[in-house]
Tab-separated table of C-alpha atoms in Angstrom:
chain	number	residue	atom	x	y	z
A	1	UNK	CA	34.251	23.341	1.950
A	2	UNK	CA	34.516	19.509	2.394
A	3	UNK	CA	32.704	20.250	5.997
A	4	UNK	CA	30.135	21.622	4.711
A	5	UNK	CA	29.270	19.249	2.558
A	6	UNK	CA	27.198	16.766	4.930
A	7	UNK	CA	25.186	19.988	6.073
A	8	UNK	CA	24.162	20.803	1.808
A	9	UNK	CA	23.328	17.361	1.670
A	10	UNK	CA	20.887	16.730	4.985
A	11	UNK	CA	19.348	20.266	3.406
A	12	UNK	CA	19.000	18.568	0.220
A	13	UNK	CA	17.355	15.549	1.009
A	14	UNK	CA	14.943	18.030	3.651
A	15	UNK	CA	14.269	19.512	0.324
A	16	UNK	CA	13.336	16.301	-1.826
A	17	UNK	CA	9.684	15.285	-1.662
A	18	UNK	CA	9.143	12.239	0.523
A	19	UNK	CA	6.632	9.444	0.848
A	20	UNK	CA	6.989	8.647	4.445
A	21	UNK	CA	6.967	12.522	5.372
A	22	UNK	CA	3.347	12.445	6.543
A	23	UNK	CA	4.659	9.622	8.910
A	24	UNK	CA	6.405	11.943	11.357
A	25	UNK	CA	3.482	12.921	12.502
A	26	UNK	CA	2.181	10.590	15.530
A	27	UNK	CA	-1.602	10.973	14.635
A	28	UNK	CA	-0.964	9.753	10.752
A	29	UNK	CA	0.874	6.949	11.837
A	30	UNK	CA	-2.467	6.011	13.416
A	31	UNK	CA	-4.880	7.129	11.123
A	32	UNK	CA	-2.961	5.776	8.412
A	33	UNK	CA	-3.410	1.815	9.543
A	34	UNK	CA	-7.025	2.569	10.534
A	35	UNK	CA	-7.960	4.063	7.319
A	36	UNK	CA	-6.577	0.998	5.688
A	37	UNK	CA	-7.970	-1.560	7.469
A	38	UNK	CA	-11.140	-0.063	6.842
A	39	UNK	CA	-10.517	-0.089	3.377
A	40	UNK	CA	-9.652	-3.593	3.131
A	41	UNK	CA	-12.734	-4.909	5.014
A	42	UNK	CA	-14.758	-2.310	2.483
A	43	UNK	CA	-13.020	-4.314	-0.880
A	44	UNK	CA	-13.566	-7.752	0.592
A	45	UNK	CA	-17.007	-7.027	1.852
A	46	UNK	CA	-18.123	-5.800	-1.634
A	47	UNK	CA	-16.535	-8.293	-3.499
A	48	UNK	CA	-17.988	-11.433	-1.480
A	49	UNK	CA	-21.672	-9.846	-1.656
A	50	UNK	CA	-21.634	-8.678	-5.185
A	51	UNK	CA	-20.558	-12.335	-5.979
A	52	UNK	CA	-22.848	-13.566	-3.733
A	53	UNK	CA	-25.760	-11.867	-5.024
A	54	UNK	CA	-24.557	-12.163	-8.990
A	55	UNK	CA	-24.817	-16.131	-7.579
A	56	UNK	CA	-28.682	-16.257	-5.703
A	57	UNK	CA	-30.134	-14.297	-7.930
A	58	UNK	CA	-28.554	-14.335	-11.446
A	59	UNK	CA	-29.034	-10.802	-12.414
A	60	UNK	CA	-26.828	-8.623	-13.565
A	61	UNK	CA	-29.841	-5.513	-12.858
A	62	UNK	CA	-30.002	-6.809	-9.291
A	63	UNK	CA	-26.223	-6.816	-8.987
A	64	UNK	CA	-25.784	-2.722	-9.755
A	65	UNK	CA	-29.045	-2.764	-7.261
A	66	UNK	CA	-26.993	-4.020	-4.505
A	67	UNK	CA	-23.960	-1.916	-5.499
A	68	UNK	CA	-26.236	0.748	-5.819
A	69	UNK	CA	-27.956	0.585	-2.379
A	70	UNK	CA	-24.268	1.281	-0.920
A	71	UNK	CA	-23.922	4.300	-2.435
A	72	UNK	CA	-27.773	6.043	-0.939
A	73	UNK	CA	-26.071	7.879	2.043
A	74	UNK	CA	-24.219	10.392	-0.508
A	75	UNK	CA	-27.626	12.178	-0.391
A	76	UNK	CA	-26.963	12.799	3.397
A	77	UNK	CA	-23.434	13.139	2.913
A	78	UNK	CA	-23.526	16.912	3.357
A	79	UNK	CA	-24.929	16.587	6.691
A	80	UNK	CA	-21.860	13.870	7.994
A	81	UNK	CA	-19.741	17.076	6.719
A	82	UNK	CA	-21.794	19.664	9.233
A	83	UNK	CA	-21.579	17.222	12.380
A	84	UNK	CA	-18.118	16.815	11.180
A	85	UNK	CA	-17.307	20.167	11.887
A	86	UNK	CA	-19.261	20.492	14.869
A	87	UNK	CA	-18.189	17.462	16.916
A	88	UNK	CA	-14.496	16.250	15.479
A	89	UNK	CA	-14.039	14.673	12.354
A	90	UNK	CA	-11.968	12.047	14.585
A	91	UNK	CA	-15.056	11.123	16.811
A	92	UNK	CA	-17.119	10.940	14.018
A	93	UNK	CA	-14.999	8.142	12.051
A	94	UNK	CA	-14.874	6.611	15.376
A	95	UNK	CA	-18.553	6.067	15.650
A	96	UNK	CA	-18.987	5.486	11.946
A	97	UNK	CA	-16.348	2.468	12.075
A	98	UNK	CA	-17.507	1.081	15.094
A	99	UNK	CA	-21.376	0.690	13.034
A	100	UNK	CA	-19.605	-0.680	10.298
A	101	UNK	CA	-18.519	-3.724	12.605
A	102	UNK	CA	-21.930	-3.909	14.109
A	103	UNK	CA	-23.303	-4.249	10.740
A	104	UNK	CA	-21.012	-6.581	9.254
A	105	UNK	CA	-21.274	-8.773	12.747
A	106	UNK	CA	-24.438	-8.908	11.854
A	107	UNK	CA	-23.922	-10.815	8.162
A	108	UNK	CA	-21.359	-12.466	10.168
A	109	UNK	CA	-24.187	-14.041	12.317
A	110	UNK	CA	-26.425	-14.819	9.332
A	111	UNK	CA	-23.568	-16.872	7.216
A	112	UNK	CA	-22.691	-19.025	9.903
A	113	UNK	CA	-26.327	-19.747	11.583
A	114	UNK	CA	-27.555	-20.577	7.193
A	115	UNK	CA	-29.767	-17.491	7.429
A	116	UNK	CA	-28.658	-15.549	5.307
A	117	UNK	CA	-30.742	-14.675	1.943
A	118	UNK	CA	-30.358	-12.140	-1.143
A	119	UNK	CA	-33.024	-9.637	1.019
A	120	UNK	CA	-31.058	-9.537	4.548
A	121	UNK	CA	-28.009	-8.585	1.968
A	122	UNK	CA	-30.065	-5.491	0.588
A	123	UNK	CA	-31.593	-5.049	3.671
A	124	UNK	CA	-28.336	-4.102	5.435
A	125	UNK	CA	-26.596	-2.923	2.424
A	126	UNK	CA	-28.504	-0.424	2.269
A	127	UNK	CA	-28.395	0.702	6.069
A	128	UNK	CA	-24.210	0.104	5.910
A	129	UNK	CA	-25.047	2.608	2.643
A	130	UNK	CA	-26.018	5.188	4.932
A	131	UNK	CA	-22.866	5.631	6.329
A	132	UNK	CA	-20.286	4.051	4.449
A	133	UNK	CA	-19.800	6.983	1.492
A	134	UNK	CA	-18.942	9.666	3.985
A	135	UNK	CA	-16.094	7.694	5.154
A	136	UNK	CA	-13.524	8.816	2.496
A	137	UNK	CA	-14.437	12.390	3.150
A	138	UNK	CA	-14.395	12.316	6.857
A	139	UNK	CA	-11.011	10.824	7.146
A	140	UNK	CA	-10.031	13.322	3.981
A	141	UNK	CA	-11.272	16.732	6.454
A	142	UNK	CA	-9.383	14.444	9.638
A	143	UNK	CA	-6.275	14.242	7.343
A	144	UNK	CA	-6.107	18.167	6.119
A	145	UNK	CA	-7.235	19.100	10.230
A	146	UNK	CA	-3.839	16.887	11.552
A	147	UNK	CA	-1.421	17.805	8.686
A	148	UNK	CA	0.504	20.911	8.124
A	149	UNK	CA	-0.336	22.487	4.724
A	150	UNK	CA	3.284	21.944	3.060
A	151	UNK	CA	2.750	17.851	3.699
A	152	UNK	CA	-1.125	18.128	2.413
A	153	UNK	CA	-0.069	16.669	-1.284
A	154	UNK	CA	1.864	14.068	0.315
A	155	UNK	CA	-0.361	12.903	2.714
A	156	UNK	CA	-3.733	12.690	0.999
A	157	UNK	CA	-1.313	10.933	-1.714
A	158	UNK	CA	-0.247	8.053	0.633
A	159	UNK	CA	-3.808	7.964	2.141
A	160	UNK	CA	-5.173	7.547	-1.116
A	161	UNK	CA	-2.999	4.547	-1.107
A	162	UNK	CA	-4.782	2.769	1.784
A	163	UNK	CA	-7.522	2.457	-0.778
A	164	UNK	CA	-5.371	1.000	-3.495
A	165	UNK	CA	-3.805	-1.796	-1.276
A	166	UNK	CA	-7.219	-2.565	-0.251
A	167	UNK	CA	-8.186	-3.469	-3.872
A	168	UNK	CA	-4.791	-5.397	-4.416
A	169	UNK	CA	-4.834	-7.423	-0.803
A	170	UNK	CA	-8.316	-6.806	-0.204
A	171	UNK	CA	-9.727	-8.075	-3.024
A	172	UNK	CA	-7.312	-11.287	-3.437
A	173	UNK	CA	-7.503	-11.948	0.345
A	174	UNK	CA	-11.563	-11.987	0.376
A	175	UNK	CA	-12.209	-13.811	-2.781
A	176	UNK	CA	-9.558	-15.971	-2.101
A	177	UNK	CA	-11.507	-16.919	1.622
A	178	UNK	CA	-14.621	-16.708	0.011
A	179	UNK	CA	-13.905	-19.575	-2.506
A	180	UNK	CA	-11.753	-21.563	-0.157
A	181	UNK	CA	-14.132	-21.127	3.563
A	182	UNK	CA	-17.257	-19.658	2.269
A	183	UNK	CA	-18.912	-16.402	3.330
A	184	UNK	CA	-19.055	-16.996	7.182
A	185	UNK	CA	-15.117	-17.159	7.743
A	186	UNK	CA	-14.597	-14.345	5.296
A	187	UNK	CA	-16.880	-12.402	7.278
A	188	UNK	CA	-15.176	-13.334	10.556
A	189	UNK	CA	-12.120	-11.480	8.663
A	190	UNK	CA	-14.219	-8.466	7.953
A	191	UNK	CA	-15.262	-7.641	11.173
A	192	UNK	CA	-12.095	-8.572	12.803
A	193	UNK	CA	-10.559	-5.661	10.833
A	194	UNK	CA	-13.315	-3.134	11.553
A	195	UNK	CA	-13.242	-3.678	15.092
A	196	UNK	CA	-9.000	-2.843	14.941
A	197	UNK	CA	-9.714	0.545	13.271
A	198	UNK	CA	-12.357	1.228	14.982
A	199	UNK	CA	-9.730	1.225	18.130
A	200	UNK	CA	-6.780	3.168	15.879
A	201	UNK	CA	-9.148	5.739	14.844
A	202	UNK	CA	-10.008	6.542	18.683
A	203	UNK	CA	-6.081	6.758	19.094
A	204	UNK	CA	-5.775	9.882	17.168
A	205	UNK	CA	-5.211	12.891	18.938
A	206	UNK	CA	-7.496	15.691	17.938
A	207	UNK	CA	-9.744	18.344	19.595
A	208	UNK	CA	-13.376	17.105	19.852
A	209	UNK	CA	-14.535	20.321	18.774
A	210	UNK	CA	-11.681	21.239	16.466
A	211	UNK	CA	-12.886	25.245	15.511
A	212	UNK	CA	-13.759	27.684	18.398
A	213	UNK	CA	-17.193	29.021	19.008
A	214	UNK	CA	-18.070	32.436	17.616
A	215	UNK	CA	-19.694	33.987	20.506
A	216	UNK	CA	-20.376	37.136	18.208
A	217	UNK	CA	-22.637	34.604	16.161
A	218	UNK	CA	-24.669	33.331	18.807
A	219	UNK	CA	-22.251	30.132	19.107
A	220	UNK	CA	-22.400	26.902	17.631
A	221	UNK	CA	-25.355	25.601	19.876
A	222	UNK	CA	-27.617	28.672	18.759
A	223	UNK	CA	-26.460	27.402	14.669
A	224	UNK	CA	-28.897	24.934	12.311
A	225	UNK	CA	-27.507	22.741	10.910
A	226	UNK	CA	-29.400	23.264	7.768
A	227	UNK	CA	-27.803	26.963	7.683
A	228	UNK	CA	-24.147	24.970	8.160
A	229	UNK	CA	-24.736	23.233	5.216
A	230	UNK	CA	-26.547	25.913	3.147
A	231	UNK	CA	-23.314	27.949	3.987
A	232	UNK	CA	-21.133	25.130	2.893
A	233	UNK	CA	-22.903	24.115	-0.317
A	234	UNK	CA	-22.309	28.123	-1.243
A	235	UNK	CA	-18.968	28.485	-0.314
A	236	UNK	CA	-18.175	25.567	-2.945
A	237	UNK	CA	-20.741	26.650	-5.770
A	238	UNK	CA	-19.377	30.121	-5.162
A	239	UNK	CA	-15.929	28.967	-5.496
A	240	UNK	CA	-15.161	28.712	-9.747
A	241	UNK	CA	-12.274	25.973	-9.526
A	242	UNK	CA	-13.760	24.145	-6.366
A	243	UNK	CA	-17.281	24.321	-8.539
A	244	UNK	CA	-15.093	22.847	-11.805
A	245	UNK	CA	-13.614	20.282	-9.600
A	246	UNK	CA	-17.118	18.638	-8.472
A	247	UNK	CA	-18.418	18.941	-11.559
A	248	UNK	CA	-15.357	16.361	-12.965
A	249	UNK	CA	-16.212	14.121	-9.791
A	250	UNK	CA	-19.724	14.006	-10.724
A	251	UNK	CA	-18.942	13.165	-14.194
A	252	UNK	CA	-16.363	10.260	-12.864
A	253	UNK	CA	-18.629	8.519	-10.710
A	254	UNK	CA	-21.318	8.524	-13.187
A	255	UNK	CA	-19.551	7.302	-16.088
A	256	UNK	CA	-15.958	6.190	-15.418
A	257	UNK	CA	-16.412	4.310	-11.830
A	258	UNK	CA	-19.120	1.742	-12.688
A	259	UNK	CA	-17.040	0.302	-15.626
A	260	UNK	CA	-14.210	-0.576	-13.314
A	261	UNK	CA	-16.233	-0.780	-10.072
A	262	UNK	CA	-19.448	-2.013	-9.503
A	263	UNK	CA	-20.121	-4.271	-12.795
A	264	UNK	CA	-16.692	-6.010	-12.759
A	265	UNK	CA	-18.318	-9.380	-10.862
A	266	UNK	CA	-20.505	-9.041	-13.818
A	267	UNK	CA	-17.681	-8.686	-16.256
A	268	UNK	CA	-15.467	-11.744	-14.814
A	269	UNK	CA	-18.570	-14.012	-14.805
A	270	UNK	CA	-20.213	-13.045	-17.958
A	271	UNK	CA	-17.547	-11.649	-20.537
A	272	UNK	CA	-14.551	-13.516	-19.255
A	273	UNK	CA	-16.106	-16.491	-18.154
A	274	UNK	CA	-13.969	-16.522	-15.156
A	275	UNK	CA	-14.367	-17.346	-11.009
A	276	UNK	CA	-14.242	-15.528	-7.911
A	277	UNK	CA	-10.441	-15.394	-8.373
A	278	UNK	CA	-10.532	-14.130	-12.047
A	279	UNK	CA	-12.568	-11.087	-10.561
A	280	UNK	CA	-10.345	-11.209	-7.473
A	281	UNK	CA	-7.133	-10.183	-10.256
A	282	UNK	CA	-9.481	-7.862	-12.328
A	283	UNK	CA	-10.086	-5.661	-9.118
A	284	UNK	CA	-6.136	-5.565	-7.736
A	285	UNK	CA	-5.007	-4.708	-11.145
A	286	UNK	CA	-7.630	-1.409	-11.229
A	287	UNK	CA	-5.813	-1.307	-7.912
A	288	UNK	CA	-1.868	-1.615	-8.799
A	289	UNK	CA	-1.821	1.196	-11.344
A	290	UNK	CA	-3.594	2.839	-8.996
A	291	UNK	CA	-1.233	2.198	-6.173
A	292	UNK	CA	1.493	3.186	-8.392
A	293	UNK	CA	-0.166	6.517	-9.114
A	294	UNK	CA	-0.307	7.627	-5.478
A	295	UNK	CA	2.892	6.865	-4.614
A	296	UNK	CA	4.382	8.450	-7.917
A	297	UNK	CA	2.346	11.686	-6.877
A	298	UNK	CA	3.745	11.651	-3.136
A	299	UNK	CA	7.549	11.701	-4.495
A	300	UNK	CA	6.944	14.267	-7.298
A	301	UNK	CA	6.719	18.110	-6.645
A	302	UNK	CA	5.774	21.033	-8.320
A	303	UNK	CA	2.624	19.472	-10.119
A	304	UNK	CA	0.036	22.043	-11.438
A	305	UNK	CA	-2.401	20.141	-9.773
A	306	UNK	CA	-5.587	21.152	-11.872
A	307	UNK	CA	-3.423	20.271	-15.583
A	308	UNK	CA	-3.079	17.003	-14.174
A	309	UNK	CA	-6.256	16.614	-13.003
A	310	UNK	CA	-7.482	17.128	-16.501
A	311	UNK	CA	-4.704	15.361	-18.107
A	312	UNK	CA	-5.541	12.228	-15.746
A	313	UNK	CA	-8.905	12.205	-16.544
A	314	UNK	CA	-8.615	12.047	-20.216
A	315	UNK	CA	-6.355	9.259	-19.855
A	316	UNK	CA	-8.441	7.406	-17.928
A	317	UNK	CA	-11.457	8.102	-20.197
A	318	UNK	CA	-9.136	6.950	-23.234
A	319	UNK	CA	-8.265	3.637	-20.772
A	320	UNK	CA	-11.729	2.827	-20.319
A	321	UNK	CA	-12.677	3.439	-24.079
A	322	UNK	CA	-9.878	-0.150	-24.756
A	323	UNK	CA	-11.295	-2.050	-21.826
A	324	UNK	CA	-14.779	-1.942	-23.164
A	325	UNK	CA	-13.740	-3.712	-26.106
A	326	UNK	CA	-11.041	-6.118	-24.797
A	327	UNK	CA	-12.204	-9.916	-24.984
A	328	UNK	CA	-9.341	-11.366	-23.055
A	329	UNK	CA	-8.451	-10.875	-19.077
A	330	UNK	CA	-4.623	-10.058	-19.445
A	331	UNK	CA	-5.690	-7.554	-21.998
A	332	UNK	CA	-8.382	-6.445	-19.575
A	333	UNK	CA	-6.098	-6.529	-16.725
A	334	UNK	CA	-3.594	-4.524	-18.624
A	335	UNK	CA	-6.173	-1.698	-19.475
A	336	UNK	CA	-7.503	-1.391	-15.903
A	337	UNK	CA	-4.196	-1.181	-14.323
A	338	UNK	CA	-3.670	2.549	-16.877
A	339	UNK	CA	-7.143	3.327	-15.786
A	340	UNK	CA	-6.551	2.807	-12.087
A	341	UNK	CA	-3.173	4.905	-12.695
A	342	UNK	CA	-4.697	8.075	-14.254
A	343	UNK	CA	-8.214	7.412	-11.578
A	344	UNK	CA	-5.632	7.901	-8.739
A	345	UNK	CA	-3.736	11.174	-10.243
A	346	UNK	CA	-7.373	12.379	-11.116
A	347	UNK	CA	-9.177	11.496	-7.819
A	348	UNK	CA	-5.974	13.024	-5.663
A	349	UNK	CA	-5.963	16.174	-8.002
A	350	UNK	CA	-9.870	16.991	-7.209
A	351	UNK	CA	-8.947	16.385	-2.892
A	352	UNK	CA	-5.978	18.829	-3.448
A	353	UNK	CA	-7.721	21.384	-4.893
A	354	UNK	CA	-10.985	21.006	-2.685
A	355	UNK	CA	-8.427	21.109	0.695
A	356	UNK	CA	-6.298	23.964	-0.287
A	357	UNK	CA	-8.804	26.281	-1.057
A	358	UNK	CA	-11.166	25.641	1.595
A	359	UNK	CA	-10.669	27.773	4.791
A	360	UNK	CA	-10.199	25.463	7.972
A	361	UNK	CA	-13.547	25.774	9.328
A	362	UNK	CA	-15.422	24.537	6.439
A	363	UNK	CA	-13.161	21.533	5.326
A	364	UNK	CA	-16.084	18.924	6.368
A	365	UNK	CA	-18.897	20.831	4.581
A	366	UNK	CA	-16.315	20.916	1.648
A	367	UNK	CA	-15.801	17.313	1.425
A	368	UNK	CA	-19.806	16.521	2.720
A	369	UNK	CA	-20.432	18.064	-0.881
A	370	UNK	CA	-17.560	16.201	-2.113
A	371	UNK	CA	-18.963	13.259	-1.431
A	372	UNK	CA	-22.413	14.134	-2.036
A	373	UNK	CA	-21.532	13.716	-6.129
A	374	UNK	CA	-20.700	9.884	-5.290
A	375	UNK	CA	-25.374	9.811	-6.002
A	376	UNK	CA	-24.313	9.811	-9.645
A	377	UNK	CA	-22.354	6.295	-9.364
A	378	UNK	CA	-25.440	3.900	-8.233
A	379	UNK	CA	-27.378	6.301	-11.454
A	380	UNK	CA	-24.605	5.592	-13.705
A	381	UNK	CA	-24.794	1.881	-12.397
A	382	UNK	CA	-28.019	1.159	-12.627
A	383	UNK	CA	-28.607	2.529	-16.014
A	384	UNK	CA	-25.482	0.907	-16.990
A	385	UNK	CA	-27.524	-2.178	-15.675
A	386	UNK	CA	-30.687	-1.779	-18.049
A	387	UNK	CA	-28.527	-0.655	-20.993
A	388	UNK	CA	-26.198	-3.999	-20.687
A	389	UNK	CA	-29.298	-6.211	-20.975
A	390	UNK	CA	-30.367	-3.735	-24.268
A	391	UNK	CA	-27.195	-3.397	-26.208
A	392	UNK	CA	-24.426	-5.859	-24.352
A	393	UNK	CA	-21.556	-4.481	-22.326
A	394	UNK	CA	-18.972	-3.404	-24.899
A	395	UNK	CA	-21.442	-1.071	-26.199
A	396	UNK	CA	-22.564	0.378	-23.145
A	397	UNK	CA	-18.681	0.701	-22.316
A	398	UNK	CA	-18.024	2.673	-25.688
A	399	UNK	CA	-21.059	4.801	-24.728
A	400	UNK	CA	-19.878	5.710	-21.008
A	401	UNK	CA	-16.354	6.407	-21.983
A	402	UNK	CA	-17.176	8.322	-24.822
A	403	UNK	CA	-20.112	10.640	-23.106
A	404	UNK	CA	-17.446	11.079	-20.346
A	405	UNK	CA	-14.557	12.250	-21.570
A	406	UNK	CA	-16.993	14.828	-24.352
A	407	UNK	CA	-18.588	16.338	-20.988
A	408	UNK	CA	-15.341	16.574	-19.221
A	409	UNK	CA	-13.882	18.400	-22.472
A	410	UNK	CA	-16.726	21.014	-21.911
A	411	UNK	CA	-16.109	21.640	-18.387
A	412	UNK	CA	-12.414	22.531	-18.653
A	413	UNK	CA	-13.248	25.091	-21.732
A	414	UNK	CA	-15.956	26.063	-19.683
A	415	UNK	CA	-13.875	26.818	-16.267
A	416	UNK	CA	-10.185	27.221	-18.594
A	417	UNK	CA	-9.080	30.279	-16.877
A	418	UNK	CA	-9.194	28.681	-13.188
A	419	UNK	CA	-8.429	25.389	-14.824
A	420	UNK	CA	-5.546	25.140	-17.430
A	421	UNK	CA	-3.744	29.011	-16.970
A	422	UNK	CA	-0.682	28.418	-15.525
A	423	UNK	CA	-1.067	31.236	-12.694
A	424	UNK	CA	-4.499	30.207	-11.941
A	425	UNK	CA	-4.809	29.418	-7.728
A	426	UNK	CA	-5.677	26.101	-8.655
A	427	UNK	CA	-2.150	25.449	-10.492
A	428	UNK	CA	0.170	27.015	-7.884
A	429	UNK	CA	2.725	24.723	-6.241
């Protein structure tokens, strides 16, 4: 009996959910870093240009136009999805990366020759928008391709987490160089980090054509791409609790994200009267509870995964609903770290869902529409934008929250039985 023991207890702890799991696996201990790095340079670069433009130009409506403009490529997002599938999702995150650090080398130049203006910011803003929302799906479809299904929870649950360390060190690191160097050595920074995943991305190990040709179809050079994604946008609208899940991620980005995302330089500066390093502590506190949410969900199993998506999201509506009224930044830091908690159970809940029910060979059309829904954040921000400078923020806070969490209401009575039943596919764990 007593020699048994040791054995029950290595089976135990086999059994017990773990966050460093996914990290047995050579190719996530290199996608991992790369993913993060990328986030980090992606926090500090929008946090020293939003601030930068709130500066120049003093308006708050050209401030969700900038933040806006990085959000354009979700119409083409689709398409990243389709060459995604096609070529490698690993090659493609490769090439995306390495224009990232072309781009931001670019700014880099600018800052440091006295170049740069407002218009060479929206300028390439807006190309870097091309790109730049496809990223989180690509690596999302890379992640699901390299991971065995039983680790999937776990390891989009620490990957989510390279985003929310981004936001903590990201955030403090770039507005802290900002204020201290100025916008050329932050930028030095930036690109220094997108050039080092750039080069971890290219050390994953995965098939540059990851799904074999049909040769009955006519194989994948005889395919359009346009029938790809037709096929993929389908499969998904076809698909009740993959449908109900994009509908919530819609809904999200249009009225939850710009409250916490885009319009915070305008919050610090404006209804907090604070600096660079006020808004540097408003962003890594979204980012804590956020943080604290993904790693809670990588050590807990047996979640019905669509309940907490829906539980998740009305908390975070109810979050957001406090923070438009608070008049203090500890209070305000306080209400964004419960919103970036519930965001990060809600956002992981909606890539769960969206992986396990796609079949392998349409993952990156999957997440291409996935990502497509980000259009309705730069909407929600720029009317956010013209109703600020109508009715001030607190109102137009109370009015986002509120809208929110009423429309989300109607989607789960809408899609309950692949939603909220407990033996629905979407709840099985």
């Amino acid at each position: 009996m007593e020699r048994d023991e040791p054995r029950h207890r290595v089976l135990s702890e086999l059994a017990r959910p773990s966050a460093l799991a996914p990290f047995r696996y050579r190719n996530y201990r290199f996608q991992w870093p790369a993913d993060l790095l990328t986030s980090w340079a992606f926090e500090m670069e929008t946090l020293v240009l939003g601030w930068y433009v709130l500066v120049e130009t003093g308006s708050v409506l050209l401030l969700t136009l900038f933040a806006s403009l990085t959000y354009i490529g979700t119409l083409i997002a689709p398409m990243f999805g389709v060459i995604g599938d096609r070529i490698g999702h690993r090659d493609l995150l490769a090439m995306m990366r390495a224009t990232y650090a072309v781009l931001a080398a670019t700014l880099m130049t600018l800052a440091l020759t006295g170049h740069l203006s407002p218009l060479y910011v929206f300028v390439i803003a807006a190309v870097m928008g091309l790109v730049r929302p496809s990223d989180l799906g690509v690596r999302g479809a890379l992640v699901a391709t390299i991971m065995p299904h039983d680790q999937l929870i776990g390891a989009i649950s620490i990957s989510r987490t390279t985003m929310d360390t981004a936001r903590i060190a990201g955030a403090l690191s770039g507005a802290g160089l900002f204020a201290a160097l100025g916008m050329g050595p932050a930028y030095v920074a930036i690109v220094s980090l997108y050039v080092v995943s750039t080069l971890l991305t290219l050390c994953v190990v995965a098939p540059s054509k990851p799904h074999p040709i049909d040769e009955a179809a006519g194989g994948a050079q005889r395919r359009s791409p346009m029938r790809d994604l037709r096929e993929g946008v389908a499969y998904v609208w076809t698909t009740p609790r993959m449908r109900a899940a994009i509908w919530i991620a819609f809904l999200a980005n249009l009225t939850a994200y710009p409250l916490s995302n885009g319009l915070l330089p305008y919050i610090a500066r404006e209804i907090y009267r604070t600096n660079q390093t006020g808004l540097g502590y408003l962003s890594a506190s979204f980012a804590v509870g956020s943080l604290v949410g993904s790693i809670t969900l990588s050590l807990v199993g047996g979640i019905r995964v669509a309940r907490l998506m829906i539980g998740a999201t009305v908390l975070w509506y109810a979050a957001l609903l406090v923070f438009a009224q608070m008049q203090t930044v500890p209070a305000a830091i306080a209400c964004l770290m419960l919103a970036g908690f519930s965001q990060s159970l809600t956002m992981i809940s909606i890539a769960v869902i969206l992986m396990r029910t796609a079949s392998e060979h349409f993952r990156g059309r999957v997440m291409g529409v996935r990502m497509l829904v980000i259009y309705s954040l730069p909407l929600g921000l720029l009317a956010a934008g013209s109703l600020i400078g109508e009715i001030g923020f607190a109102a137009t806070g109370t009015l986002y929250a509120a809208a929110g969490l009423t429309l989300m209401m109607a989607i789960v009575l809408h899609w309950r039985a692949d939603l909220w039943h407990v033996h629905a596919p979407a709840n099985a764990k």
